Amino acid sequence: MRRTQELNLFCHSAEPGRAPTEPAAHLPPGLAHFPAYLDAAAQRALADDIAAVIAQAPWFTPRMPRSGRPFSVKMTNCGPLGWVSDQDGGYRYQPTHPVTGQAWPAIPARVLDVWREIAQYPHPPEACLINFYDVSARMGLHQDRDEEEFAAPVVSISLGDACVFRYGGLKRADPASRLRLHSGDVLALGGSARLLFHGVDKILGGASALLPGGGRINLTLRRVTRP
Ligand code: SIN
Ligand code: MN
């Protein structure tokens, strides 16, 4: 995608009645950060929606392919497809929870609203990965590339404690920059930023009272198949 198109992609009013939100100038084209996209009431409503999802689809601990080493984050999903990882099967999408065998719950309407407002992509997301980070959890540098469809952005919503988010380039060794993500922030990786390496270096404990017991929840919305 051309640079001008990418700049247009995310330069629009984030919400009706709200000041236009544009990606900060220092971010690479296609990487868009919408600080405080969700106000306190919207964050509360979303946290309640996610608690209802977790009641149906409990947290599981994913494991690294081959080594079987556990991730430090707990995960679950909602949507027709969920992202899972284990020692034998590796990274993949599947329609059922790896422990309960049940279909994933539907993506809450409020989460789909964020996708519709931000993604500028005409089809719904199929996967909403829900990560939980306690204060010691991290996410190593990686690309989101288990999807067939890279024309859709990855849209991520942060709830609870803040974090230090790291993003680099298209190669693992490219220089990295850091961005603080707070509760209610939305981040999109689209266009030429769709495959940027990224990860979570650190959770900033005590930054938010949204989640009982603290910690951070990240919702990652992705289109998996080509329509
Ligand atoms: C991820 O890339 O899987 C999660 C990113 C985040 O937690 O912000
Ligand atoms: Mn990712």
Short mmCIF file of C-alpha atoms and ligand atoms in Angstrom, two decimals:
data_model
loop_
_atom_site.label_atom_id
_atom_site.label_comp_id
_atom_site.label_asym_id
_atom_site.label_seq_id
_atom_site.Cartn_x
_atom_site.Cartn_y
_atom_site.Cartn_z
CA MET A 1 0.00 0.00 0.00
CA ARG A 2 1.27 3.51 -0.81
CA ARG A 3 2.26 5.87 1.92
CA THR A 4 -0.47 8.43 1.14
CA GLN A 5 -3.14 5.76 1.34
CA GLU A 6 -1.73 4.56 4.61
CA LEU A 7 -1.79 7.99 6.11
CA ASN A 8 -5.40 8.39 5.02
CA LEU A 9 -6.23 5.00 6.43
CA PHE A 10 -6.10 6.14 10.01
CA CYS A 11 -6.40 9.93 9.79
CA HIS A 12 -10.04 10.27 10.66
CA SER A 13 -12.12 11.18 13.64
CA ALA A 14 -11.85 8.34 16.14
CA GLU A 15 -15.41 8.77 17.39
CA PRO A 16 -18.28 11.02 16.46
CA GLY A 17 -17.98 14.22 18.45
CA ARG A 18 -14.41 13.57 19.39
CA ALA A 19 -11.38 15.49 18.19
CA PRO A 20 -9.72 13.85 15.19
CA THR A 21 -7.19 11.33 16.32
CA GLU A 22 -4.16 10.90 14.14
CA PRO A 23 -1.22 8.61 14.52
CA ALA A 24 1.64 10.33 16.30
CA ALA A 25 4.14 11.67 13.80
CA HIS A 26 6.98 9.44 14.94
CA LEU A 27 5.09 6.21 14.22
CA PRO A 28 5.81 4.40 10.96
CA PRO A 29 3.10 4.49 8.26
CA GLY A 30 0.33 2.01 8.97
CA LEU A 31 0.98 1.87 12.73
CA ALA A 32 -1.77 3.91 14.39
CA HIS A 33 -2.11 4.63 18.10
CA PHE A 34 -5.41 5.98 19.45
CA PRO A 35 -4.71 6.94 23.08
CA ALA A 36 -7.76 6.88 25.41
CA TYR A 37 -9.99 5.71 22.57
CA LEU A 38 -12.33 4.17 25.18
CA ASP A 39 -13.42 6.31 28.11
CA ALA A 40 -13.75 4.89 31.64
CA ALA A 41 -17.38 3.76 31.15
CA ALA A 42 -16.58 2.04 27.84
CA GLN A 43 -13.57 0.28 29.42
CA ARG A 44 -15.77 -0.95 32.29
CA ALA A 45 -18.42 -2.23 29.86
CA LEU A 46 -15.78 -4.00 27.78
CA ALA A 47 -14.13 -5.55 30.85
CA ASP A 48 -17.57 -6.91 31.87
CA ASP A 49 -18.09 -8.32 28.34
CA ILE A 50 -14.71 -10.05 28.56
CA ALA A 51 -15.48 -11.47 32.03
CA ALA A 52 -18.59 -13.07 30.48
CA VAL A 53 -16.44 -14.57 27.68
CA ILE A 54 -13.98 -15.98 30.22
CA ALA A 55 -16.84 -17.59 32.17
CA GLN A 56 -17.60 -19.63 29.03
CA ALA A 57 -14.06 -20.02 27.66
CA PRO A 58 -11.64 -20.18 30.62
CA TRP A 59 -8.00 -19.07 30.47
CA PHE A 60 -5.54 -21.64 29.15
CA THR A 61 -1.73 -21.53 29.17
CA PRO A 62 -0.34 -21.76 25.63
CA ARG A 63 2.97 -23.55 25.08
CA MET A 64 5.77 -22.92 22.62
CA PRO A 65 6.00 -25.21 19.61
CA ARG A 66 8.64 -27.93 19.99
CA SER A 67 10.04 -26.88 23.40
CA GLY A 68 6.64 -26.98 25.13
CA ARG A 69 7.77 -24.03 27.27
CA PRO A 70 4.71 -22.23 28.72
CA PHE A 71 3.97 -18.66 27.70
CA SER A 72 3.98 -16.20 30.60
CA VAL A 73 0.57 -14.89 29.47
CA LYS A 74 -2.73 -16.73 29.86
CA MET A 75 -5.01 -16.73 26.86
CA THR A 76 -8.50 -17.34 25.65
CA ASN A 77 -10.42 -16.29 22.55
CA CYS A 78 -13.78 -15.32 21.19
CA GLY A 79 -15.00 -15.39 17.60
CA PRO A 80 -15.34 -18.16 15.00
CA LEU A 81 -11.60 -18.88 15.19
CA GLY A 82 -9.23 -18.75 18.15
CA TRP A 83 -5.44 -18.59 18.15
CA VAL A 84 -3.79 -21.41 20.13
CA SER A 85 -0.30 -22.86 20.50
CA ASP A 86 0.98 -26.09 21.95
CA GLN A 87 4.05 -28.29 21.78
CA ASP A 88 2.87 -30.67 19.06
CA GLY A 89 0.50 -28.57 16.95
CA GLY A 90 2.36 -25.22 17.07
CA TYR A 91 0.76 -21.86 16.32
CA ARG A 92 -2.66 -22.13 14.68
CA TYR A 93 -6.27 -21.07 14.55
CA GLN A 94 -9.04 -23.45 15.50
CA PRO A 95 -12.80 -23.18 16.10
CA THR A 96 -12.74 -24.77 19.56
CA HIS A 97 -11.18 -24.20 22.98
CA PRO A 98 -8.16 -26.53 23.43
CA VAL A 99 -9.22 -27.62 26.95
CA THR A 100 -13.04 -27.61 26.97
CA GLY A 101 -13.46 -28.58 23.29
CA GLN A 102 -16.32 -26.05 23.07
CA ALA A 103 -16.79 -23.49 20.30
CA TRP A 104 -15.42 -20.07 21.25
CA PRO A 105 -18.04 -17.53 22.44
CA ALA A 106 -19.08 -14.79 20.02
CA ILE A 107 -17.08 -11.56 19.83
CA PRO A 108 -18.95 -8.98 21.97
CA ALA A 109 -20.76 -6.28 19.98
CA ARG A 110 -18.75 -3.50 21.65
CA VAL A 111 -15.52 -5.11 20.44
CA LEU A 112 -16.89 -5.41 16.89
CA ASP A 113 -17.80 -1.71 17.06
CA VAL A 114 -14.13 -0.84 17.61
CA TRP A 115 -13.11 -2.94 14.60
CA ARG A 116 -15.76 -1.24 12.42
CA GLU A 117 -14.59 2.20 13.50
CA ILE A 118 -10.86 1.55 13.16
CA ALA A 119 -10.12 -1.24 10.70
CA GLN A 120 -11.42 0.32 7.47
CA TYR A 121 -11.82 -3.21 6.17
CA PRO A 122 -15.19 -4.39 4.85
CA HIS A 123 -15.37 -7.77 6.60
CA PRO A 124 -15.60 -8.68 10.28
CA PRO A 125 -12.70 -10.03 12.30
CA GLU A 126 -12.76 -13.79 12.82
CA ALA A 127 -10.51 -14.01 15.86
CA CYS A 128 -10.33 -12.03 19.05
CA LEU A 129 -7.37 -13.28 21.05
CA ILE A 130 -7.57 -12.31 24.73
CA ASN A 131 -4.23 -12.18 26.54
CA PHE A 132 -3.88 -11.72 30.29
CA TYR A 133 -0.60 -10.38 31.66
CA ASP A 134 0.20 -10.37 35.36
CA VAL A 135 2.97 -7.97 36.36
CA SER A 136 5.69 -10.48 35.54
CA ALA A 137 4.34 -11.52 32.11
CA ARG A 138 5.97 -10.52 28.81
CA MET A 139 5.43 -11.15 25.12
CA GLY A 140 8.57 -11.76 23.09
CA LEU A 141 9.20 -10.03 19.77
CA HIS A 142 7.12 -11.68 17.03
CA GLN A 143 5.12 -11.03 13.86
CA ASP A 144 1.41 -11.80 13.53
CA ARG A 145 1.60 -14.01 10.46
CA ASP A 146 -0.57 -17.04 11.05
CA GLU A 147 -3.38 -15.44 9.02
CA GLU A 148 -4.09 -15.87 5.29
CA GLU A 149 -5.35 -12.31 4.99
CA PHE A 150 -2.81 -9.53 5.47
CA ALA A 151 -4.97 -6.84 3.79
CA ALA A 152 -6.87 -6.43 7.06
CA PRO A 153 -5.11 -4.67 9.94
CA VAL A 154 -4.52 -6.14 13.37
CA VAL A 155 -6.51 -4.05 15.86
CA SER A 156 -5.60 -4.28 19.53
CA ILE A 157 -7.39 -2.91 22.60
CA SER A 158 -5.66 -2.48 25.97
CA LEU A 159 -7.49 -2.81 29.31
CA GLY A 160 -6.16 -2.61 32.87
CA ASP A 161 -2.51 -1.98 33.73
CA ALA A 162 -0.36 -0.13 31.23
CA CYS A 163 2.52 -1.74 29.37
CA VAL A 164 5.67 -0.93 27.47
CA PHE A 165 4.95 -2.08 23.92
CA ARG A 166 7.90 -2.64 21.61
CA TYR A 167 7.77 -2.46 17.81
CA GLY A 168 10.52 -2.83 15.29
CA GLY A 169 10.66 -3.38 11.55
CA LEU A 170 10.00 -6.24 9.17
CA LYS A 171 13.16 -8.03 10.27
CA ARG A 172 13.71 -9.27 13.80
CA ALA A 173 17.03 -7.45 14.06
CA ASP A 174 15.65 -4.06 12.96
CA PRO A 175 15.95 -1.27 15.55
CA ALA A 176 13.01 -1.19 17.95
CA SER A 177 11.05 1.67 19.51
CA ARG A 178 8.84 1.70 22.56
CA LEU A 179 5.33 2.95 23.12
CA ARG A 180 3.35 3.05 26.34
CA LEU A 181 -0.12 1.53 26.01
CA HIS A 182 -2.70 2.48 28.64
CA SER A 183 -6.13 1.14 29.47
CA GLY A 184 -8.57 2.24 26.77
CA ASP A 185 -5.90 2.72 24.08
CA VAL A 186 -6.37 1.15 20.66
CA LEU A 187 -3.48 0.28 18.36
CA ALA A 188 -3.73 -0.79 14.72
CA LEU A 189 -1.07 -2.41 12.56
CA GLY A 190 -2.15 -2.04 8.94
CA GLY A 191 -0.67 -1.57 5.48
CA SER A 192 3.11 -1.82 5.54
CA ALA A 193 3.02 -2.02 9.36
CA ARG A 194 0.86 -5.18 9.27
CA LEU A 195 3.87 -7.46 9.68
CA LEU A 196 6.02 -5.37 12.01
CA PHE A 197 7.81 -7.26 14.73
CA HIS A 198 6.30 -6.33 18.10
CA GLY A 199 6.06 -7.50 21.69
CA VAL A 200 5.39 -6.44 25.27
CA ASP A 201 8.51 -5.68 27.33
CA LYS A 202 6.97 -4.86 30.68
CA ILE A 203 3.70 -4.47 32.55
CA LEU A 204 3.40 -1.32 34.66
CA GLY A 205 1.63 -2.67 37.72
CA GLY A 206 -0.80 -0.49 39.66
CA ALA A 207 -1.54 1.73 36.65
CA SER A 208 -5.27 0.95 36.58
CA ALA A 209 -7.99 -0.23 38.96
CA LEU A 210 -10.13 -1.64 36.12
CA LEU A 211 -9.34 -5.33 36.60
CA PRO A 212 -9.89 -6.89 40.03
CA GLY A 213 -6.46 -8.03 41.20
CA GLY A 214 -4.68 -5.89 38.59
CA GLY A 215 -2.89 -7.01 35.46
CA ARG A 216 -3.44 -6.21 31.80
CA ILE A 217 -5.82 -7.63 29.23
CA ASN A 218 -5.13 -7.18 25.54
CA LEU A 219 -7.72 -7.97 22.88
CA THR A 220 -6.21 -8.65 19.46
CA LEU A 221 -8.70 -8.62 16.59
CA ARG A 222 -7.70 -10.29 13.34
CA ARG A 223 -9.20 -11.35 10.05
CA VAL A 224 -7.84 -14.85 9.43
CA THR A 225 -9.25 -16.09 6.10
CA ARG A 226 -9.49 -14.25 2.78
CA PRO A 227 -13.12 -13.37 2.14
C1 SIN B 1 0.29 -9.67 20.92
O1 SIN B 1 1.00 -9.17 20.06
O2 SIN B 1 -0.05 -10.85 20.88
C2 SIN B 1 -0.19 -8.86 22.09
C3 SIN B 1 0.20 -7.44 22.06
C4 SIN B 1 -0.24 -6.72 23.31
O3 SIN B 1 -0.46 -7.36 24.33
O4 SIN B 1 -0.36 -5.48 23.27
MN MN B 2 1.13 -10.01 18.10
#
